[in-house]
Amino acid sequence: MDSAQFKHQVLSLSDKLFRLAKSILRNNDAAQDAVQELSLKLWEKRNQLDEVENLPAFAMRSMRNLCLDTIRQNRDKDEIPSEIIYDEPNPYQRTESNDMAARVKNMIEHLPELQRTIIRMRDVEGLEISEIAYITNLTGNAVTVNLSRARQKIREQIMNEHKRVEERIWRT
Amino acid sequence: MADMNELLEKYFKGETSLQEENLLKMYFRSGKVKVEHEIFISMFDAFEEESQVVMPAPKRKVIDLKQPKLKRIGWQSISISGIAATVLLAFWFFRTEPVDADYAVIHGKRINNAAYAQQMAIAKMEKVNGILVKTMKPMQNIQKIKNSLEPINKISDVRIDLENIQDKLNFK
């Protein structure tokens, strides 16, 4: 693979890779560093990339593995929080994310890593179940189960949120 | 819209195909969403917004990471050169002289034999003395002439005395 092909096939995936890295690492700078690191690694292996059947899926899988390695390495240093449990937003958060779309993003952000990654790969990136299975190293069925759980949780939280808003309105 | 309810249920179970999910996305973007589905608009909006996220421009940090390496090499080489120069200078300043410092140079040759050197020096001095005597001979002749001219010089003194006496006599 020459530099023009690399630019066309790999660097064009930067935004997708960045979104995936950001979803896992929950940090813009760390995600950017991860994308740059992966791009460099792929460039070093560019002669072998011609053998890869599905380059975008391969790059996404490599990105996820790299991000998970980063989390493992930083776990002891507590630089990146491993998991955050979703709580009802406090008044500050309410004013911060007034619109519901921002709150939904916040809900996705608080899903476990695997569910968060899978729901984003499917609903944001529009990947096939088989591609997600390859990237996450899971079976298609396991991907579907995790996707369903993620969507159900979001639905449940959206409905609870609306219920709370309605109750508050009727109380006042 | 009954189909849309079924499709949404299928969606939350993670069983929809990409085509069916595209239909749902179009429905929630259409502005003709049924009241009971309105609470999910924000969810599809969130996915749409997330898909627009792009990676920020490459950070300068990457370039800066390389520069210190070059600078470090530069400073290292400068330091090494400086130390080497100092050692050479110190060696030059404090180098030890040979112990046999008593020697003479005759006709460009170094002579360590003291007796021979002394003999040669005396011979040279005698030669110089002979030259001096020869050179002084005309000077001695000049001195003899000067001495013989002494009485002539006295004639002028007598003449002055006579003039003085004559002046005195005329005055009277």
CSV table of C-alpha atoms in Angstrom, one decimal:
chain,number,residue,atom,x,y,z
A,1,MET,CA,0.0,0.0,0.0
A,2,ASP,CA,1.5,3.3,-1.0
A,3,SER,CA,1.0,6.7,0.7
A,4,ALA,CA,-1.9,7.7,-1.5
A,5,GLN,CA,-3.7,4.5,-0.9
A,6,PHE,CA,-3.0,4.7,2.8
A,7,LYS,CA,-4.3,8.3,2.9
A,8,HIS,CA,-7.5,7.3,1.0
A,9,GLN,CA,-8.2,4.0,2.9
A,10,VAL,CA,-6.9,4.5,6.4
A,11,LEU,CA,-6.7,8.2,7.1
A,12,SER,CA,-10.2,8.7,5.8
A,13,LEU,CA,-11.3,6.6,8.8
A,14,SER,CA,-9.9,9.1,11.3
A,15,ASP,CA,-13.2,10.6,12.3
A,16,LYS,CA,-14.8,7.1,12.8
A,17,LEU,CA,-11.8,5.9,14.8
A,18,PHE,CA,-11.8,9.1,16.8
A,19,ARG,CA,-15.5,8.7,17.7
A,20,LEU,CA,-14.9,5.1,18.8
A,21,ALA,CA,-11.8,6.0,20.8
A,22,LYS,CA,-13.7,8.9,22.5
A,23,SER,CA,-16.5,6.5,23.3
A,24,ILE,CA,-14.2,4.1,25.1
A,25,LEU,CA,-11.7,6.6,26.6
A,26,ARG,CA,-14.2,9.4,27.3
A,27,ASN,CA,-11.5,11.9,26.7
A,28,ASN,CA,-10.9,14.0,23.6
A,29,ASP,CA,-7.1,14.3,24.0
A,30,ALA,CA,-6.6,10.7,24.8
A,31,ALA,CA,-8.8,9.7,21.9
A,32,GLN,CA,-6.8,12.0,19.5
A,33,ASP,CA,-3.6,10.5,20.8
A,34,ALA,CA,-4.9,7.0,20.3
A,35,VAL,CA,-5.9,7.7,16.7
A,36,GLN,CA,-2.5,9.2,16.0
A,37,GLU,CA,-0.8,6.2,17.6
A,38,LEU,CA,-2.9,3.7,15.6
A,39,SER,CA,-2.3,5.6,12.3
A,40,LEU,CA,1.4,5.4,12.9
A,41,LYS,CA,1.2,1.7,13.7
A,42,LEU,CA,-0.9,1.0,10.6
A,43,TRP,CA,1.6,3.1,8.5
A,44,GLU,CA,4.4,0.9,9.7
A,45,LYS,CA,2.4,-2.2,8.7
A,46,ARG,CA,1.2,-0.7,5.4
A,47,ASN,CA,2.8,-3.4,3.3
A,48,GLN,CA,0.7,-6.0,5.0
A,49,LEU,CA,-2.6,-4.1,4.9
A,50,ASP,CA,-3.3,-5.2,1.4
A,51,GLU,CA,-4.0,-8.7,2.8
A,52,VAL,CA,-6.7,-7.4,5.1
A,53,GLU,CA,-10.2,-8.1,3.7
A,54,ASN,CA,-12.2,-5.4,5.5
A,55,LEU,CA,-9.8,-2.6,6.3
A,56,PRO,CA,-12.4,-0.3,8.1
A,57,ALA,CA,-13.4,-3.1,10.4
A,58,PHE,CA,-9.8,-4.1,11.0
A,59,ALA,CA,-8.9,-0.5,11.9
A,60,MET,CA,-11.9,-0.2,14.2
A,61,ARG,CA,-11.0,-3.5,15.9
A,62,SER,CA,-7.3,-2.3,16.3
A,63,MET,CA,-8.6,1.0,17.7
A,64,ARG,CA,-10.8,-0.7,20.3
A,65,ASN,CA,-7.9,-3.0,21.4
A,66,LEU,CA,-5.5,-0.1,21.7
A,67,CYS,CA,-8.1,1.9,23.7
A,68,LEU,CA,-8.7,-1.0,26.1
A,69,ASP,CA,-4.9,-1.4,26.5
A,70,THR,CA,-4.7,2.3,27.3
A,71,ILE,CA,-7.4,1.9,30.0
A,72,ARG,CA,-5.7,-1.1,31.4
A,73,GLN,CA,-2.4,0.7,31.6
A,74,ASN,CA,-4.0,3.8,33.2
A,75,ARG,CA,-6.2,2.0,35.6
A,76,ASP,CA,-3.5,2.0,38.3
A,77,LYS,CA,-2.9,5.7,37.7
A,78,ASP,CA,-6.7,6.5,37.8
A,79,GLU,CA,-6.2,8.7,34.8
A,80,ILE,CA,-9.3,7.4,33.0
A,81,PRO,CA,-12.3,6.3,35.0
A,82,SER,CA,-13.1,2.7,34.1
A,83,GLU,CA,-16.9,2.8,34.4
A,84,ILE,CA,-19.4,5.4,35.5
A,85,ILE,CA,-22.8,4.4,36.8
A,86,TYR,CA,-25.7,6.6,35.6
A,87,ASP,CA,-27.4,8.7,38.2
A,88,GLU,CA,-30.2,11.1,37.9
A,89,PRO,CA,-28.6,14.4,36.8
A,90,ASN,CA,-28.1,17.0,39.5
A,91,PRO,CA,-29.4,20.6,39.1
A,92,TYR,CA,-26.1,21.7,37.7
A,93,GLN,CA,-26.1,18.9,35.1
A,94,ARG,CA,-29.7,19.8,34.3
A,95,THR,CA,-28.8,23.3,33.3
A,96,GLU,CA,-25.6,22.1,31.6
A,97,SER,CA,-27.5,19.7,29.3
A,98,ASN,CA,-30.8,21.3,29.0
A,99,ASP,CA,-31.8,19.6,25.8
A,100,MET,CA,-32.8,16.0,25.8
A,101,ALA,CA,-30.3,14.9,23.0
A,102,ALA,CA,-27.4,16.0,25.3
A,103,ARG,CA,-29.0,14.0,28.1
A,104,VAL,CA,-29.3,10.9,25.9
A,105,LYS,CA,-25.6,11.3,25.0
A,106,ASN,CA,-24.9,11.5,28.7
A,107,MET,CA,-26.9,8.3,29.2
A,108,ILE,CA,-25.0,6.5,26.5
A,109,GLU,CA,-21.8,7.8,28.0
A,110,HIS,CA,-22.7,6.0,31.3
A,111,LEU,CA,-23.3,2.6,29.8
A,112,PRO,CA,-20.8,-0.2,30.4
A,113,GLU,CA,-17.9,0.0,27.8
A,114,LEU,CA,-19.0,-2.9,25.7
A,115,GLN,CA,-22.6,-1.8,25.4
A,116,ARG,CA,-21.5,1.8,24.8
A,117,THR,CA,-19.2,0.7,22.0
A,118,ILE,CA,-21.7,-1.6,20.4
A,119,ILE,CA,-24.6,0.9,20.4
A,120,ARG,CA,-22.4,3.6,18.9
A,121,MET,CA,-21.0,1.3,16.3
A,122,ARG,CA,-24.5,0.3,15.3
A,123,ASP,CA,-26.6,3.5,15.7
A,124,VAL,CA,-23.9,6.1,15.0
A,125,GLU,CA,-21.5,4.4,12.6
A,126,GLY,CA,-24.1,2.1,11.0
A,127,LEU,CA,-22.0,-1.1,11.1
A,128,GLU,CA,-23.4,-4.6,10.4
A,129,ILE,CA,-23.7,-7.0,13.3
A,130,SER,CA,-21.0,-9.2,11.7
A,131,GLU,CA,-18.6,-6.3,11.6
A,132,ILE,CA,-19.3,-5.3,15.2
A,133,ALA,CA,-18.8,-9.0,16.2
A,134,TYR,CA,-15.4,-9.0,14.4
A,135,ILE,CA,-14.3,-5.7,16.0
A,136,THR,CA,-15.4,-6.7,19.5
A,137,ASN,CA,-14.3,-10.3,19.1
A,138,LEU,CA,-17.7,-11.5,20.1
A,139,THR,CA,-20.3,-13.7,18.4
A,140,GLY,CA,-23.1,-12.1,16.4
A,141,ASN,CA,-25.6,-13.3,19.1
A,142,ALA,CA,-23.6,-11.7,21.9
A,143,VAL,CA,-23.5,-8.4,20.0
A,144,THR,CA,-27.3,-8.5,19.5
A,145,VAL,CA,-27.8,-9.2,23.2
A,146,ASN,CA,-25.5,-6.3,24.3
A,147,LEU,CA,-27.1,-4.0,21.7
A,148,SER,CA,-30.6,-4.8,22.9
A,149,ARG,CA,-29.5,-4.3,26.6
A,150,ALA,CA,-28.0,-0.9,25.7
A,151,ARG,CA,-31.0,0.3,23.8
A,152,GLN,CA,-33.4,-1.0,26.5
A,153,LYS,CA,-31.5,0.9,29.2
A,154,ILE,CA,-31.6,4.1,27.2
A,155,ARG,CA,-35.3,3.7,26.6
A,156,GLU,CA,-35.9,3.1,30.2
A,157,GLN,CA,-33.9,6.1,31.3
A,158,ILE,CA,-35.6,8.3,28.7
A,159,MET,CA,-39.0,7.2,29.9
A,160,ASN,CA,-38.0,7.7,33.6
A,161,GLU,CA,-36.7,11.2,32.7
A,162,HIS,CA,-40.0,12.1,31.1
A,163,LYS,CA,-42.0,10.7,34.0
A,164,ARG,CA,-40.0,12.8,36.4
A,165,VAL,CA,-40.5,15.9,34.3
A,166,GLU,CA,-44.3,15.3,34.2
A,167,GLU,CA,-44.5,14.7,37.9
A,168,ARG,CA,-42.6,17.9,38.6
A,169,ILE,CA,-45.0,19.8,36.3
A,170,TRP,CA,-48.1,18.4,38.1
A,171,ARG,CA,-46.7,19.1,41.5
A,172,THR,CA,-46.2,22.8,40.8
B,1,MET,CA,-48.1,3.6,12.4
B,2,ALA,CA,-48.8,0.1,13.9
B,3,ASP,CA,-45.8,-1.0,11.8
B,4,MET,CA,-43.7,1.8,13.4
B,5,ASN,CA,-44.6,0.5,16.9
B,6,GLU,CA,-43.6,-3.0,15.9
B,7,LEU,CA,-40.4,-1.7,14.2
B,8,LEU,CA,-39.5,0.2,17.4
B,9,GLU,CA,-40.1,-2.9,19.6
B,10,LYS,CA,-37.9,-4.8,17.2
B,11,TYR,CA,-35.3,-2.1,17.3
B,12,PHE,CA,-35.1,-2.1,21.1
B,13,LYS,CA,-34.7,-5.9,21.0
B,14,GLY,CA,-31.7,-5.4,18.7
B,15,GLU,CA,-33.3,-7.4,15.9
B,16,THR,CA,-33.8,-4.7,13.2
B,17,SER,CA,-31.7,-4.7,10.0
B,18,LEU,CA,-29.7,-1.6,8.9
B,19,GLN,CA,-32.4,-0.9,6.3
B,20,GLU,CA,-35.1,-1.0,9.0
B,21,GLU,CA,-33.1,1.3,11.2
B,22,ASN,CA,-32.6,3.7,8.4
B,23,LEU,CA,-36.4,3.8,8.1
B,24,LEU,CA,-36.7,4.6,11.8
B,25,LYS,CA,-34.1,7.4,11.5
B,26,MET,CA,-36.0,8.9,8.5
B,27,TYR,CA,-39.3,8.7,10.5
B,28,PHE,CA,-37.9,10.5,13.5
B,29,ARG,CA,-36.3,13.2,11.2
B,30,SER,CA,-39.5,13.7,9.2
B,31,GLY,CA,-41.3,16.0,11.7
B,32,LYS,CA,-44.4,13.8,11.5
B,33,VAL,CA,-43.7,11.7,14.6
B,34,LYS,CA,-46.7,10.4,16.6
B,35,VAL,CA,-47.1,11.8,20.1
B,36,GLU,CA,-46.3,8.4,21.8
B,37,HIS,CA,-43.0,8.2,19.9
B,38,GLU,CA,-41.9,11.8,20.5
B,39,ILE,CA,-39.9,10.9,23.6
B,40,PHE,CA,-37.5,8.9,21.3
B,41,ILE,CA,-36.8,11.8,18.9
B,42,SER,CA,-34.0,13.0,21.2
B,43,MET,CA,-32.4,9.5,21.1
B,44,PHE,CA,-32.2,9.5,17.3
B,45,ASP,CA,-31.1,13.2,17.4
B,46,ALA,CA,-28.3,12.2,19.7
B,47,PHE,CA,-27.1,9.5,17.3
B,48,GLU,CA,-27.3,11.9,14.4
B,49,GLU,CA,-25.3,14.5,16.3
B,50,GLU,CA,-22.7,12.0,17.4
B,51,SER,CA,-22.2,10.9,13.8
B,52,GLN,CA,-21.2,14.5,12.9
B,53,VAL,CA,-18.3,14.6,15.4
B,54,VAL,CA,-14.9,14.9,13.7
B,55,MET,CA,-11.4,14.6,15.0
B,56,PRO,CA,-9.9,18.0,15.8
B,57,ALA,CA,-6.9,19.1,13.8
B,58,PRO,CA,-3.7,17.2,14.6
B,59,LYS,CA,-2.2,18.5,17.8
B,60,ARG,CA,1.1,20.4,17.8
B,61,LYS,CA,2.1,18.2,20.7
B,62,VAL,CA,3.1,15.5,18.2
B,63,ILE,CA,5.6,17.8,16.5
B,64,ASP,CA,6.8,19.0,19.8
B,65,LEU,CA,7.4,15.4,21.0
B,66,LYS,CA,9.9,15.0,18.2
B,67,GLN,CA,11.7,18.3,18.5
B,68,PRO,CA,13.1,17.8,22.0
B,69,LYS,CA,14.7,14.6,20.8
B,70,LEU,CA,16.6,16.5,18.1
B,71,LYS,CA,17.4,19.3,20.6
B,72,ARG,CA,18.6,16.7,23.1
B,73,ILE,CA,20.9,15.1,20.6
B,74,GLY,CA,22.3,18.6,19.7
B,75,TRP,CA,23.0,19.5,23.3
B,76,GLN,CA,24.5,16.1,24.0
B,77,SER,CA,26.9,16.4,21.0
B,78,ILE,CA,27.8,20.0,22.1
B,79,SER,CA,28.4,18.9,25.6
B,80,ILE,CA,30.6,15.9,24.5
B,81,SER,CA,32.6,18.2,22.1
B,82,GLY,CA,33.1,20.7,24.9
B,83,ILE,CA,34.3,18.1,27.4
B,84,ALA,CA,36.7,16.6,24.8
B,85,ALA,CA,38.1,20.1,24.0
B,86,THR,CA,38.6,20.8,27.7
B,87,VAL,CA,40.5,17.5,28.2
B,88,LEU,CA,42.7,18.3,25.2
B,89,LEU,CA,43.5,21.8,26.5
B,90,ALA,CA,44.2,20.5,30.0
B,91,PHE,CA,46.6,17.8,28.5
B,92,TRP,CA,48.3,20.5,26.4
B,93,PHE,CA,48.8,22.8,29.4
B,94,PHE,CA,50.0,20.2,31.9
B,95,ARG,CA,52.0,18.1,29.5
B,96,THR,CA,55.4,17.0,31.0
B,97,GLU,CA,58.7,18.4,29.5
B,98,PRO,CA,61.7,16.1,28.9
B,99,VAL,CA,64.2,16.1,31.8
B,100,ASP,CA,67.4,16.6,29.7
B,101,ALA,CA,66.8,20.4,29.4
B,102,ASP,CA,70.7,21.2,29.3
B,103,TYR,CA,71.7,21.1,25.7
B,104,ALA,CA,73.1,23.4,23.0
B,105,VAL,CA,72.1,23.8,19.4
B,106,ILE,CA,75.2,24.0,17.0
B,107,HIS,CA,74.5,24.4,13.3
B,108,GLY,CA,70.9,23.5,14.0
B,109,LYS,CA,71.9,20.3,15.8
B,110,ARG,CA,71.1,19.5,19.4
B,111,ILE,CA,74.3,18.7,21.3
B,112,ASN,CA,74.0,17.0,24.7
B,113,ASN,CA,77.8,16.7,25.2
B,114,ALA,CA,78.7,19.6,27.5
B,115,ALA,CA,82.5,19.5,27.0
B,116,TYR,CA,82.1,19.6,23.2
B,117,ALA,CA,79.6,22.4,23.4
B,118,GLN,CA,81.9,24.4,25.7
B,119,GLN,CA,84.9,23.9,23.4
B,120,MET,CA,82.8,25.0,20.4
B,121,ALA,CA,81.6,28.1,22.3
B,122,ILE,CA,85.2,29.1,23.2
B,123,ALA,CA,86.4,28.7,19.6
B,124,LYS,CA,83.4,30.9,18.4
B,125,MET,CA,84.2,33.5,21.0
B,126,GLU,CA,87.9,33.7,20.0
B,127,LYS,CA,86.8,34.1,16.4
B,128,VAL,CA,84.5,37.0,17.4
B,129,ASN,CA,87.4,38.5,19.4
B,130,GLY,CA,89.7,38.4,16.3
B,131,ILE,CA,87.1,40.1,14.2
B,132,LEU,CA,86.7,42.8,16.9
B,133,VAL,CA,90.4,43.5,17.1
B,134,LYS,CA,90.6,43.9,13.3
B,135,THR,CA,87.6,46.2,13.3
B,136,MET,CA,89.0,48.4,16.1
B,137,LYS,CA,92.4,49.0,14.4
B,138,PRO,CA,91.2,51.9,12.2
B,139,MET,CA,89.6,53.4,15.2
B,140,GLN,CA,92.9,53.3,17.1
B,141,ASN,CA,94.6,55.2,14.1
B,142,ILE,CA,91.9,57.8,14.3
B,143,GLN,CA,92.6,58.3,18.0
B,144,LYS,CA,96.4,58.8,17.2
B,145,ILE,CA,95.6,61.5,14.6
B,146,LYS,CA,93.4,63.1,17.0
B,147,ASN,CA,96.1,63.2,19.7
B,148,SER,CA,98.7,64.7,17.2
B,149,LEU,CA,96.2,67.4,16.3
B,150,GLU,CA,96.0,68.5,19.9
B,151,PRO,CA,98.7,71.3,19.6
B,152,ILE,CA,97.0,72.8,16.6
B,153,ASN,CA,93.8,73.2,18.6
B,154,LYS,CA,95.8,75.1,21.2
B,155,ILE,CA,96.9,77.7,18.5
B,156,SER,CA,93.3,78.9,18.3
B,157,ASP,CA,93.1,79.3,22.1
B,158,VAL,CA,96.4,81.4,22.0
B,159,ARG,CA,94.9,83.5,19.2
B,160,ILE,CA,91.8,84.2,21.3
B,161,ASP,CA,94.0,85.2,24.3
B,162,LEU,CA,96.0,87.5,22.1
B,163,GLU,CA,92.9,89.2,20.8
B,164,ASN,CA,91.6,89.7,24.3
B,165,ILE,CA,94.9,91.3,25.4
B,166,GLN,CA,94.9,93.6,22.3
B,167,ASP,CA,91.4,94.8,23.1
B,168,LYS,CA,92.3,95.6,26.6
B,169,LEU,CA,95.4,97.6,25.4
B,170,ASN,CA,93.4,99.6,22.9
B,171,PHE,CA,90.9,100.5,25.6
B,172,LYS,CA,93.5,102.0,27.8
